[in-house]
């Protein structure tokens, strides 16, 4: 049986990768993800994990190495943050287009400039369209579970796509939390040995990554798009399997105190737990407020989201990144477009907060509700309201 331990979340992530029996880890250190791959290197060096650890010279090289190892049939993992993720940008598209089941932990951190090592979602929001499956964790337990789930989904022959597990830098990576760590037998029962659908083999040569002439490029991108869309049911199926094996349930969209809520917060990542406490406080004060949490970012679960917000009058969309030149943050922009296409009538207020790791307090969430309700009553637009900007 598993054990309950107090463990830094980065180390718990690394231990989960070890329990998944990764064959190759290729990575370059960058704050705040370094503890993940540092611990994996120790596990390999100490003989606790039978894998190749490849210390590369950059994140671009790390993802390139992952593409090669995955194409050769190895269960492959990497991790990065911020500028490192940006440096991988070119190769991330290749990994998805080649349908390689790489798993990556993304310790979300601000993009420069100015230089900031602290948390927000600007790094992953700049990589929304890479063709990867993307999930978000709120706490350490979820990081462990979503890592196991990522390998299960990525390697499913109905999917064969890379998966990114997002965890907030420092807020999660460097915090010690109580975590139920499963034992090897439990993980083995959930995650079978990796059997690649295709791999590079000198005895049976195949071509990967060939030039896409205009006559086939569109069809290749369409195939990648369809594969990502079709992964949705498999993602849910393997969350159900995880619940049966480990007793913890995950859904593409998760709700909190939404039954009679007139106002709903929409959140992603660790800030969601702070919002929960603010919701509890406002409920005690008689305010009908709830929360909708986006667990699955790509492919986006449109129908689940529309069902979750159906009874609300006002949405407060929390963005942890800016989309310069557009009058809304990236999450709000996408949700507004989707809701318009679905004929939704909810008023949408967009708040951008927590940039560069700045704290966001419960009292500020209470103020957001007050501002949104006032603006909705007056018919005023609330686009990209930045919280706590110093005058």
PDB file of N, CA and C in Angstrom, residues 8 114 129 139 202 206 241 282 294 324-325 328 352:
ATOM      1  N   UNK A   8       8.608  17.700  -0.356  1.00  0.00           N
ATOM      2  CA  UNK A   8       8.588  18.833  -1.278  1.00  0.00           C
ATOM      3  C   UNK A   8       7.944  18.386  -2.588  1.00  0.00           C
ATOM      4  N   UNK A 114      10.746  42.434 -16.958  1.00  0.00           N
ATOM      5  CA  UNK A 114      12.056  42.220 -16.373  1.00  0.00           C
ATOM      6  C   UNK A 114      12.221  40.778 -15.891  1.00  0.00           C
ATOM      7  N   UNK A 129      -0.675  26.732 -28.281  1.00  0.00           N
ATOM      8  CA  UNK A 129      -1.009  26.126 -29.566  1.00  0.00           C
ATOM      9  C   UNK A 129       0.028  25.118 -30.048  1.00  0.00           C
ATOM     10  N   UNK A 139      -2.235  21.317  -6.226  1.00  0.00           N
ATOM     11  CA  UNK A 139      -1.452  20.971  -5.039  1.00  0.00           C
ATOM     12  C   UNK A 139      -0.536  19.800  -5.354  1.00  0.00           C
ATOM     13  N   UNK A 202      16.752   0.105 -36.851  1.00  0.00           N
ATOM     14  CA  UNK A 202      17.537  -0.161 -38.060  1.00  0.00           C
ATOM     15  C   UNK A 202      17.074  -1.398 -38.821  1.00  0.00           C
ATOM     16  N   UNK A 206      11.920   3.258 -40.765  1.00  0.00           N
ATOM     17  CA  UNK A 206      10.800   4.120 -41.099  1.00  0.00           C
ATOM     18  C   UNK A 206      11.323   5.553 -41.127  1.00  0.00           C
ATOM     19  N   UNK A 241      -9.946   5.473 -14.382  1.00  0.00           N
ATOM     20  CA  UNK A 241      -9.085   4.365 -13.956  1.00  0.00           C
ATOM     21  C   UNK A 241      -8.219   4.745 -12.776  1.00  0.00           C
ATOM     22  N   UNK A 282     -17.295  34.275   1.623  1.00  0.00           N
ATOM     23  CA  UNK A 282     -18.426  35.023   1.067  1.00  0.00           C
ATOM     24  C   UNK A 282     -19.737  34.273   1.237  1.00  0.00           C
ATOM     25  N   UNK A 294     -10.494  24.958 -14.094  1.00  0.00           N
ATOM     26  CA  UNK A 294     -10.113  24.317 -15.350  1.00  0.00           C
ATOM     27  C   UNK A 294      -8.953  23.368 -15.069  1.00  0.00           C
ATOM     28  N   UNK A 324      -0.821  41.101 -24.504  1.00  0.00           N
ATOM     29  CA  UNK A 324      -0.663  42.494 -24.921  1.00  0.00           C
ATOM     30  C   UNK A 324      -1.282  42.778 -26.293  1.00  0.00           C
ATOM     31  N   UNK A 325      -2.016  43.880 -26.354  1.00  0.00           N
ATOM     32  CA  UNK A 325      -2.675  44.256 -27.590  1.00  0.00           C
ATOM     33  C   UNK A 325      -4.092  43.753 -27.719  1.00  0.00           C
ATOM     34  N   UNK A 328      -8.063  41.696 -23.056  1.00  0.00           N
ATOM     35  CA  UNK A 328      -8.409  40.629 -22.113  1.00  0.00           C
ATOM     36  C   UNK A 328      -7.203  39.727 -21.965  1.00  0.00           C
ATOM     37  N   UNK A 352      -6.723  40.262 -14.100  1.00  0.00           N
ATOM     38  CA  UNK A 352      -5.372  39.745 -14.235  1.00  0.00           C
ATOM     39  C   UNK A 352      -4.643  39.991 -12.925  1.00  0.00           C
TER      40      UNK A 352
END
